[in-house]
XYZ file of C-alpha atoms in Angstrom:
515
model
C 50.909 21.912 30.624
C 49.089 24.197 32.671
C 45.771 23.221 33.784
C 43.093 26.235 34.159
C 39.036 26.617 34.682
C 37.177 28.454 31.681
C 33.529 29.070 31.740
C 32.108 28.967 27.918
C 28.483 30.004 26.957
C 26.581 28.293 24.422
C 23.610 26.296 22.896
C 22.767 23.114 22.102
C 19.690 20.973 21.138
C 19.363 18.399 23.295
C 17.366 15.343 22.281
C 15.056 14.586 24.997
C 13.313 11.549 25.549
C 10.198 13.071 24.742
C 11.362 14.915 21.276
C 12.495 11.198 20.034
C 9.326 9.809 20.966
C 7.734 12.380 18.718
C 10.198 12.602 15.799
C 9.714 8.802 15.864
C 5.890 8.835 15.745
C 5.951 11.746 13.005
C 7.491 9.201 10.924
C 5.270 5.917 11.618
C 2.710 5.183 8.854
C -1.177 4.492 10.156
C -0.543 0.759 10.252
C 2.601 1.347 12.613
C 1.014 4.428 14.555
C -1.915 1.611 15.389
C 0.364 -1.224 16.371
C 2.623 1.480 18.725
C -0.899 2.566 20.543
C -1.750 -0.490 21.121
C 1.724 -2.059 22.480
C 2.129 1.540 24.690
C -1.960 0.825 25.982
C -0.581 -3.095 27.094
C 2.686 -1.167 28.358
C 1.665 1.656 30.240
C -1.581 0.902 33.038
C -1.770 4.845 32.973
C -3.249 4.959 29.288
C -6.792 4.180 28.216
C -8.555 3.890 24.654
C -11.715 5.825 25.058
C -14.680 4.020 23.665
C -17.375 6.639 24.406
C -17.042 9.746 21.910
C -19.520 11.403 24.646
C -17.038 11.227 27.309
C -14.029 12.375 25.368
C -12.718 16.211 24.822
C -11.214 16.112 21.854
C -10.113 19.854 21.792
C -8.105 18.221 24.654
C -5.677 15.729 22.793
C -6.350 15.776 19.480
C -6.103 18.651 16.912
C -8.906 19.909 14.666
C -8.863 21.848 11.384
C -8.772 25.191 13.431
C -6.685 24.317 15.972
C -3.074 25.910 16.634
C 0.172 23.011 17.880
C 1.512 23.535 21.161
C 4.121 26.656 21.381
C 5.928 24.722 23.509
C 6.429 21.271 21.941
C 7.842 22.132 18.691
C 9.824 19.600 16.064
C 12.084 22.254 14.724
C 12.163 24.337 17.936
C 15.882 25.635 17.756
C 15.529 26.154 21.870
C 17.365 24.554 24.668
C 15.721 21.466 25.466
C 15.300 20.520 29.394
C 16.908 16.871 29.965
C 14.045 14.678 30.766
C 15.613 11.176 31.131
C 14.234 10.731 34.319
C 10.274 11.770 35.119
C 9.999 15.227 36.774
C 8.440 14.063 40.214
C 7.258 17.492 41.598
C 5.523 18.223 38.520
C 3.771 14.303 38.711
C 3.088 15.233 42.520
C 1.365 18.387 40.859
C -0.955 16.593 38.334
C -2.067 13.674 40.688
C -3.016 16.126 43.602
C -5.477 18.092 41.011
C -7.088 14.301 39.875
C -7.386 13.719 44.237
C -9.404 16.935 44.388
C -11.880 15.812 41.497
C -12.339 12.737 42.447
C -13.073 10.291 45.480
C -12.852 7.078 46.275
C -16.817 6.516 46.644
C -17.039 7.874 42.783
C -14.583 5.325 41.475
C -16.173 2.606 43.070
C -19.668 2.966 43.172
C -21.023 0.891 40.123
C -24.343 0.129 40.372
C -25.220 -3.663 40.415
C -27.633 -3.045 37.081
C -27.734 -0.598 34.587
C -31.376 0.782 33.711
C -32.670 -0.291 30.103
C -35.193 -0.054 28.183
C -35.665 -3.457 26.753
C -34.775 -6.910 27.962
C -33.069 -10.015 26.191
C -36.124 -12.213 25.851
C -37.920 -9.169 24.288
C -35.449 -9.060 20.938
C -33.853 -12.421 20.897
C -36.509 -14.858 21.746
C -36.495 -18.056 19.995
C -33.886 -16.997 17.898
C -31.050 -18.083 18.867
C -31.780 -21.624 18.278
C -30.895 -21.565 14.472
C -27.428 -20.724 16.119
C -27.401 -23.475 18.313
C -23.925 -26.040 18.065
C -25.142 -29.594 16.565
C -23.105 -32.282 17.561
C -23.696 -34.255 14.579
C -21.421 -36.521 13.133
C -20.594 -34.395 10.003
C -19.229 -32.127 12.490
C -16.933 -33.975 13.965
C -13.281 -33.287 13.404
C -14.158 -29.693 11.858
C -12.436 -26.614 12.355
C -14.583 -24.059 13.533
C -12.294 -21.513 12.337
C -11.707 -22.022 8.906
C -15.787 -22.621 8.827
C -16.190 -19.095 9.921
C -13.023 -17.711 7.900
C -13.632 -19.335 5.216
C -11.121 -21.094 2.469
C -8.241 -19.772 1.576
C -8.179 -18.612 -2.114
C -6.692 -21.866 -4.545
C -3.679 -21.780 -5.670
C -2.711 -22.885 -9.105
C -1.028 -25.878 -7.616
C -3.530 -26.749 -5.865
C -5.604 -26.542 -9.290
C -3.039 -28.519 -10.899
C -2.907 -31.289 -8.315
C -6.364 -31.681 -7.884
C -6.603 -32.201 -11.871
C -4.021 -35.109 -11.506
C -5.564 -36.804 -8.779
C -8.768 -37.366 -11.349
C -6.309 -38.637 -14.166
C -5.380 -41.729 -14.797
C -1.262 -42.145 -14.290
C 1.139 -44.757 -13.145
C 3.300 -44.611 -10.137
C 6.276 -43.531 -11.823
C 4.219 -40.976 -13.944
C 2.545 -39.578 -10.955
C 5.779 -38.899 -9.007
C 7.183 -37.411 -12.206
C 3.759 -34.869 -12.522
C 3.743 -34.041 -8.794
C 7.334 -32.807 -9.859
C 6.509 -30.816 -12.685
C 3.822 -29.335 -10.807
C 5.826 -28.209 -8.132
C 8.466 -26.682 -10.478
C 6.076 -24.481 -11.939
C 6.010 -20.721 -11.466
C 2.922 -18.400 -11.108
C 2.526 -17.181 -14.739
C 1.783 -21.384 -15.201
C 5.352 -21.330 -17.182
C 8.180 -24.017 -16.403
C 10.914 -22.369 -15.810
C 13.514 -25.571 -15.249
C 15.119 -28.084 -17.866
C 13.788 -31.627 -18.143
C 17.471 -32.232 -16.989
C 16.649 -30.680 -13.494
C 13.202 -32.708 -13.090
C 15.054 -35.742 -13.836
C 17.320 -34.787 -11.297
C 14.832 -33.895 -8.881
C 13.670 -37.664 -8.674
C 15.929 -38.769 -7.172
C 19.165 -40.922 -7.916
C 16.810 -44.291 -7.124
C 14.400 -43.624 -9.892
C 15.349 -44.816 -12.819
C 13.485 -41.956 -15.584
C 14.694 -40.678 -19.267
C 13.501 -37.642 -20.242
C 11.655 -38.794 -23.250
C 9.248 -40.155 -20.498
C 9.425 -36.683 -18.637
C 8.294 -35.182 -21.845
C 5.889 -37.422 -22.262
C 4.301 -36.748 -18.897
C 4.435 -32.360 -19.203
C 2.968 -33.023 -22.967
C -0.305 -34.333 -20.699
C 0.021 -31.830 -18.083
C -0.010 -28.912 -20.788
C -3.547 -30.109 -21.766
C -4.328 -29.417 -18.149
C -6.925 -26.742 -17.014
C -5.793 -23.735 -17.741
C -4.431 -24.509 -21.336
C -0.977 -23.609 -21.776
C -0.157 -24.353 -17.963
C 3.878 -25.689 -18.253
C 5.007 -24.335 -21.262
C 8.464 -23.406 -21.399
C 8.213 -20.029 -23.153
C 5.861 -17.833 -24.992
C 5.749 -20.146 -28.290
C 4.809 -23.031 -26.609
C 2.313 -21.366 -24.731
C 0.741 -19.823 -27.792
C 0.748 -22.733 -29.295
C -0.903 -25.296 -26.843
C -3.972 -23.085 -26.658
C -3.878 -22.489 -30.572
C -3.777 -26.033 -30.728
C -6.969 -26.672 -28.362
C -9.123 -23.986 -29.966
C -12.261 -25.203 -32.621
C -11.080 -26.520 -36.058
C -13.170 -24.398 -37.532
C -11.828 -21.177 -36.113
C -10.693 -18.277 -38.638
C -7.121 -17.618 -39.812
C -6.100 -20.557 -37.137
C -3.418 -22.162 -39.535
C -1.540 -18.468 -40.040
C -2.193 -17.887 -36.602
C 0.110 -20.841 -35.991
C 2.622 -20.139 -38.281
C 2.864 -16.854 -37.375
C 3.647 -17.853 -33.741
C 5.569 -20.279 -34.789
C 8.103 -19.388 -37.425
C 7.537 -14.918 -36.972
C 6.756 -14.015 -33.613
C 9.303 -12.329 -33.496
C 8.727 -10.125 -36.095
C 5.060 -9.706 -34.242
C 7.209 -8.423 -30.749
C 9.006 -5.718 -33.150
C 5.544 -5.036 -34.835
C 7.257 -5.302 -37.891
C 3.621 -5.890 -39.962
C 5.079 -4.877 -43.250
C 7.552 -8.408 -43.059
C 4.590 -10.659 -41.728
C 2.462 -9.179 -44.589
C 5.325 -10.273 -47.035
C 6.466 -13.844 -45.107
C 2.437 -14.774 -44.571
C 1.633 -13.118 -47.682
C -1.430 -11.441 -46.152
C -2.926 -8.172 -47.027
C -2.755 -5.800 -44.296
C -6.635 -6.022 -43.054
C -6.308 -9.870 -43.420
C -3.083 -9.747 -41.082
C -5.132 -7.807 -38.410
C -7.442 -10.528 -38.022
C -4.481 -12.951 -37.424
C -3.460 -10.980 -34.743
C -6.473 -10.348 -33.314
C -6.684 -14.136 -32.853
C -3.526 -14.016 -31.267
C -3.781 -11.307 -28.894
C -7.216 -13.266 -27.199
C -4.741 -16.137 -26.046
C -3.765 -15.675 -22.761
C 0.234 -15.239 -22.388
C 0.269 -16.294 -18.596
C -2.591 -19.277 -18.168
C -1.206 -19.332 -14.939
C -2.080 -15.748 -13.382
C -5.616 -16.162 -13.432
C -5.654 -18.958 -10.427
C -3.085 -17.203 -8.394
C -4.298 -15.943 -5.436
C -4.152 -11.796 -5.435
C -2.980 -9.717 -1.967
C -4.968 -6.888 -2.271
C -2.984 -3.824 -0.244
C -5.606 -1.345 1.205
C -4.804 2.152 1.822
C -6.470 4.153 4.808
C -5.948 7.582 3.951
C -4.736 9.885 7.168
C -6.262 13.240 6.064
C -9.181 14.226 3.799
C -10.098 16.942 1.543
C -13.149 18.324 0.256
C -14.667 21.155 -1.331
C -17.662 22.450 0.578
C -19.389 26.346 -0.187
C -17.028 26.442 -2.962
C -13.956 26.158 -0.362
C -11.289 23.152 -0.453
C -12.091 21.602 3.647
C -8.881 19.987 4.948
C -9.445 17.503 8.040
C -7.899 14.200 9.712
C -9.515 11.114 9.193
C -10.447 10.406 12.848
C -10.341 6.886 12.153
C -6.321 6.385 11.752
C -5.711 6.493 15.636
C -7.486 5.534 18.650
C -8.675 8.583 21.258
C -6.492 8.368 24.550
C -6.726 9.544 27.956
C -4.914 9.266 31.132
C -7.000 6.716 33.515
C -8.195 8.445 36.336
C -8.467 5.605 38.769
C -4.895 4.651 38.485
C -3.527 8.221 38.548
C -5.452 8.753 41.748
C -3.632 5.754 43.576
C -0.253 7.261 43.297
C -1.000 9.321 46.502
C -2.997 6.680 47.936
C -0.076 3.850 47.772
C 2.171 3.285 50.694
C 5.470 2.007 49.007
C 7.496 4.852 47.765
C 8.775 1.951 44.865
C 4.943 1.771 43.903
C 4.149 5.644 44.021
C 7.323 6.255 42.037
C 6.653 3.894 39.024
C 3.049 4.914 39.088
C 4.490 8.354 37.976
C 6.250 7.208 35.910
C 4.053 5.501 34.394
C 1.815 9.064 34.244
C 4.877 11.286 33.039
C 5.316 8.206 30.198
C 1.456 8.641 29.347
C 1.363 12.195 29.592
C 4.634 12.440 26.858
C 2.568 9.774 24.480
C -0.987 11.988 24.510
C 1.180 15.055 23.343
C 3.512 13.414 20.834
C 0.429 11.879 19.147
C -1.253 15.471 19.779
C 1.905 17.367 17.546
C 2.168 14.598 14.846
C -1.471 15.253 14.121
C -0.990 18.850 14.347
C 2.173 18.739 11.986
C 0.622 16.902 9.497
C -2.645 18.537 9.634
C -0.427 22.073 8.761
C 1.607 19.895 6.081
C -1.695 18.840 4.513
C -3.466 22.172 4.216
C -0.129 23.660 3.056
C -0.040 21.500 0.022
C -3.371 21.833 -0.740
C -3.422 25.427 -0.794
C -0.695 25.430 -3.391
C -1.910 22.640 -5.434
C -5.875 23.709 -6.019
C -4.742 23.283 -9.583
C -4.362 19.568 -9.157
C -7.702 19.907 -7.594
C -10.019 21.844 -9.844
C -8.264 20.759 -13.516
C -6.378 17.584 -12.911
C -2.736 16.557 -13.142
C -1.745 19.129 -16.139
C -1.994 21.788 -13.338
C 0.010 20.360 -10.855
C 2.671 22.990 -10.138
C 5.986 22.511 -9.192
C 6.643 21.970 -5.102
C 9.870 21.016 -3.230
C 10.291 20.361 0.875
C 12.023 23.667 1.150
C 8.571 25.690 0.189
C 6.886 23.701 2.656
C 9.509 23.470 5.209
C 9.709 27.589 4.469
C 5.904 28.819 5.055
C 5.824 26.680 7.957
C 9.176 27.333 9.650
C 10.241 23.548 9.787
C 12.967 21.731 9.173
C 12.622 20.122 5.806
C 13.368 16.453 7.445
C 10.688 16.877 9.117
C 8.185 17.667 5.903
C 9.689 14.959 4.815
C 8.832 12.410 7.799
C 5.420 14.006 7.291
C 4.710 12.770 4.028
C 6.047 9.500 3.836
C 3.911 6.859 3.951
C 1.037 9.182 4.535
C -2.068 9.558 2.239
C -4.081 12.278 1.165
C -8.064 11.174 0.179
C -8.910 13.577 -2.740
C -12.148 13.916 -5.129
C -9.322 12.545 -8.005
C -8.354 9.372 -5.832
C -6.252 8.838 -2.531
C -2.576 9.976 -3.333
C 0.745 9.629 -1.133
C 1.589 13.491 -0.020
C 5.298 13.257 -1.518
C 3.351 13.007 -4.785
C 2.223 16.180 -4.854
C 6.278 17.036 -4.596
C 7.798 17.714 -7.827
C 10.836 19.599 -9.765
C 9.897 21.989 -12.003
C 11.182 22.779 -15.848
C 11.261 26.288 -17.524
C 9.105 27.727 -19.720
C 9.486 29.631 -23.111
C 7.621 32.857 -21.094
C 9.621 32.619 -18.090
C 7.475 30.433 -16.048
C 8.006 26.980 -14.707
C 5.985 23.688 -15.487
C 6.063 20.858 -13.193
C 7.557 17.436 -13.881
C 4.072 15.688 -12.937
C 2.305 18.294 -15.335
C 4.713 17.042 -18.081
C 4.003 13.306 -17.774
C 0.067 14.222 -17.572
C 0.663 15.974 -21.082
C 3.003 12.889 -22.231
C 0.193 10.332 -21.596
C -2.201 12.804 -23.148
C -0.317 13.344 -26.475
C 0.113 9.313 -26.556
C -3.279 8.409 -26.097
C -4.325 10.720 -28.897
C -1.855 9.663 -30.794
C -2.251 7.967 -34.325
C -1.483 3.829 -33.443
C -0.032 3.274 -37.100
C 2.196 6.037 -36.278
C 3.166 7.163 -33.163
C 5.103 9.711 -32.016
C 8.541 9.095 -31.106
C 10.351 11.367 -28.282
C 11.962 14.034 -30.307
C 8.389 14.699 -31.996
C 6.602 14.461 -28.533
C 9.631 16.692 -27.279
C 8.540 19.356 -30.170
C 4.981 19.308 -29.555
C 5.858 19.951 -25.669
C 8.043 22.760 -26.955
C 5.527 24.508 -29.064
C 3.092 24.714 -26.082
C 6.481 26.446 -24.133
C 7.876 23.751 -22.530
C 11.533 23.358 -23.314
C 12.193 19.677 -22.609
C 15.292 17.229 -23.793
C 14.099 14.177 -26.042
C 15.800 11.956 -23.121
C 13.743 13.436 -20.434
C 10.927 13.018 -22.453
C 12.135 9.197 -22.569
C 12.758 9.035 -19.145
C 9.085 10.369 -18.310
C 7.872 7.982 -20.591
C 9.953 5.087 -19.268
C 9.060 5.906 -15.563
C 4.758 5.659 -16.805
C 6.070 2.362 -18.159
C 4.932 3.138 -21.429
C 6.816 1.462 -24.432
C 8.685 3.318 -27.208
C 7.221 3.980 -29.951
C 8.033 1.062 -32.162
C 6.708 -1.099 -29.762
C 3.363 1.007 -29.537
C 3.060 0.674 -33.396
C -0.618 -0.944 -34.632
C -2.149 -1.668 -37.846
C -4.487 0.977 -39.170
């Protein structure tokens, strides 16, 4: 084979160092944009957090409602991209001599030994802080100062449990048996394991039946909360039917209803309890209405709760009758390149030295404007939605219109991977609540006129239609799927059940109540 030279022109995209940096922070939520600032400020000596708002340009480094993204660092640029693997040195040289000529040594260095104030220590905290003074008593010895000033963490429903058994009276073998039971419980206060499996538990060296087993959970189910250890619903029912007053109403159906129909009760089949109780209809309704103020999970109200808090990354708000789009300054810390440590580059006499200090700059310099066109991308994503969903705005959910990536991705001339790393994970505070932006993203169904109704608009007029609906008889798909279809919305009975299933709202048998 004959070997030959041909030149070939074409492009490429070439993913720079400095475009994965940025695709990667598009995609970060705010909890994982923080934790990346603060691992690239301990990284890189270059970068500092600026405390002082006074001292910081933020028409500089950070976008603002008005403001335009860089032309030249663009997400979805279709350009050839310069390699930038390794720092451009003559372009570091550049930047560092224009810091020399601001700056001088004397103005780095000169810190005066006192700052001038207007008031002293003695003049606001005198003879105050003794109430905060440490006592060494002995009731303070062996504390820890930390959960003192954190506080106790939130009781558990073991914990509950245990501490209830330490204050009753029990045998050895008893005890050992409860601490297993206890343990073997779930956090609904239900046991979800055989009295087989607690035997086994034990131990092969205890010697235990499990009509003494029994014996021990029938004592821990009287245990604060009531019900705690029951095995399923029934049982559970039936411990706290069991501890309420003799004297309460319809108690005896109440426990033969649990006991022998509750099944019938799940299926709301009222017309068989009526017969099997032989109960008129208003007399059955108070029988339930005893039943439904048990609690079916004793156990959830001593579990400890995680409560997940959501920091919203842009805002919107309607001021002089205008919707105001603008980025919650809060989400990200304000960064600058330190001037101190820039200037030393052309100070330092080892070439090893001068060359990772610019590094170090170039590495800075990249972060500032990838956090610069993240907030600028989203800012544009933001205002983009909400100008096409004032609907949702003004009137609510049954105005949301329909919205895909590709609209976005369109008006804006971006990729629609992009939109999409944009609103993931990211939150947009309304006047109706704080919302993820993908949920303003939805497919759209045809109309009788033409039109198109979106999917969210559909489930707003689903849960509408059910709350009015009559509870003796509600509506079942196919009738919620004509009403939608006399108001022009051609929609399927099963996507009307799949709506309704994804709300996690029951059918309609289940929904069923006594008039």
């Amino acid at each position: 084979m004959k070997q030959s030279l041909q030149l070939r022109l074409g492009q490429q995209i070439t993913m720079t160092p400095q475009l994965q940096q940025a695709i990667r922070l598009l995609q970060l939520s705010t909890l994982d944009l923080q934790l990346e600032i603060q691992q690239a400020l301990e990284s890189n000596i270059m970068l500092e957090e600026v405390a002082d708002e006074n001292d910081y340009d933020d028409s500089e480094d950070y976008p603002t409602a008005e403001s335009e993204p860089d032309k030249d660092f663009n997400l979805d640029s279709s350009v050839n991209e310069v390699d930038m693997d390794e720092p451009n040195a003559n372009s570091a040289d550049a930047e560092v001599a224009d810091i020399s000529e601001e700056m001088t040594l004397d103005n780095l260095t000169h810190i005066p030994d006192e700052l001038a104030v207007d008031s002293n220590w003695e003049e606001i905290y005198d003879g105050t802080l003794s109430q905060y003074e440490y006592s060494n008593n002995s009731e303070d010895n062996g504390r820890d100062i930390l959960a003192t000033t954190q506080g106790t963490a939130a009781e558990t429903l073991q914990d509950h449990l245990r501490w209830q058994l330490q204050l009753t009276p029990f045998s050895d073998l008893d005890r050992a048996i409860a601490t297993a039971i206890i343990d073997a419980i779930d956090g609904d206060g239900y046991l979800r394991i055989s009295i087989e499996e607690i035997t086994q538990s034990l131990g092969e060296n205890v010697q235990v039946d499990a009509e003494e087993v029994e014996a021990v959970l029938h004592r821990i189910q009287h245990f604060d909360p009531i019900g705690v250890g029951s095995r399923d619903l029934k049982e559970c029912l039936l411990r706290q039917l069991e501890e309420s007053a003799v004297a309460t109403p319809w108690l005896k159906e109440a426990k033969i209803l649990v006991n022998k129909h509750l099944e019938l009760l799940g299926n709301h089949d009222y017309t068989q309890l009526s017969k099997r109780l032989k109960l008129t209809r208003e007399q059955l309704r108070e029988v339930i209405d005893l039943i439904q103020s048990l609690n079916p999970r004793p156990g959830a109200q001593l579990e400890p709760s995680q409560a997940t808090y959501i920091v919203p990354d842009v805002f919107v708000k309607k001021a002089s009758g205008q919707w105001k789009v603008e980025l919650n300054p809060e989400i990200a810390p304000k960064l600058r390149i330190n001037s101190h440590y820039a200037s030393l580059i052309t100070r330092v006499e080892s070439s090893n030295e001068s060359n990772s200090l610019k590094n170090h700059l170039q590495e800075a310099r990249w972060f500032i404007k990838s956090l610069k066109s993240r907030h600028e991308t989203l800012l544009k994503v933001a205002k983009c939605i909400v100008k096409r969903q004032m609907g949702f705005l003004e009137y609510g959910e049954e105005a949301m219109k329909p919205l895909v990536l590709h609209d976005i991705a369109s008006e804006l001339e971006m990729h629609e991977s992009t939109i999409s790393r944009v609103t993931t994970q990211k939150y947009l505070h309304t006047p109706r609540g704080i919302f993820e932006l993908k949920y303003f993203f939805s497919s759209h169904v045809s109309t009788n006129s033409g039109g198109e109704c979106s999917s969210t608009a559909i489930r707003a007029l689903i849960k509408k239609l059910i709350a009015a609906e009559n509870r003796a008889r509600p509506l079942s798909d196919s009738k919620i799927a004509n009403l939608l279809s006399e108001r022009g919305i051609n929609v399927a009975r099963r996507t009307v059940a799949k709506y309704r299933e994804a709300m996690v709202i029951p059918p309609s048998n289940e929904r069923k109540r006594l008039a």
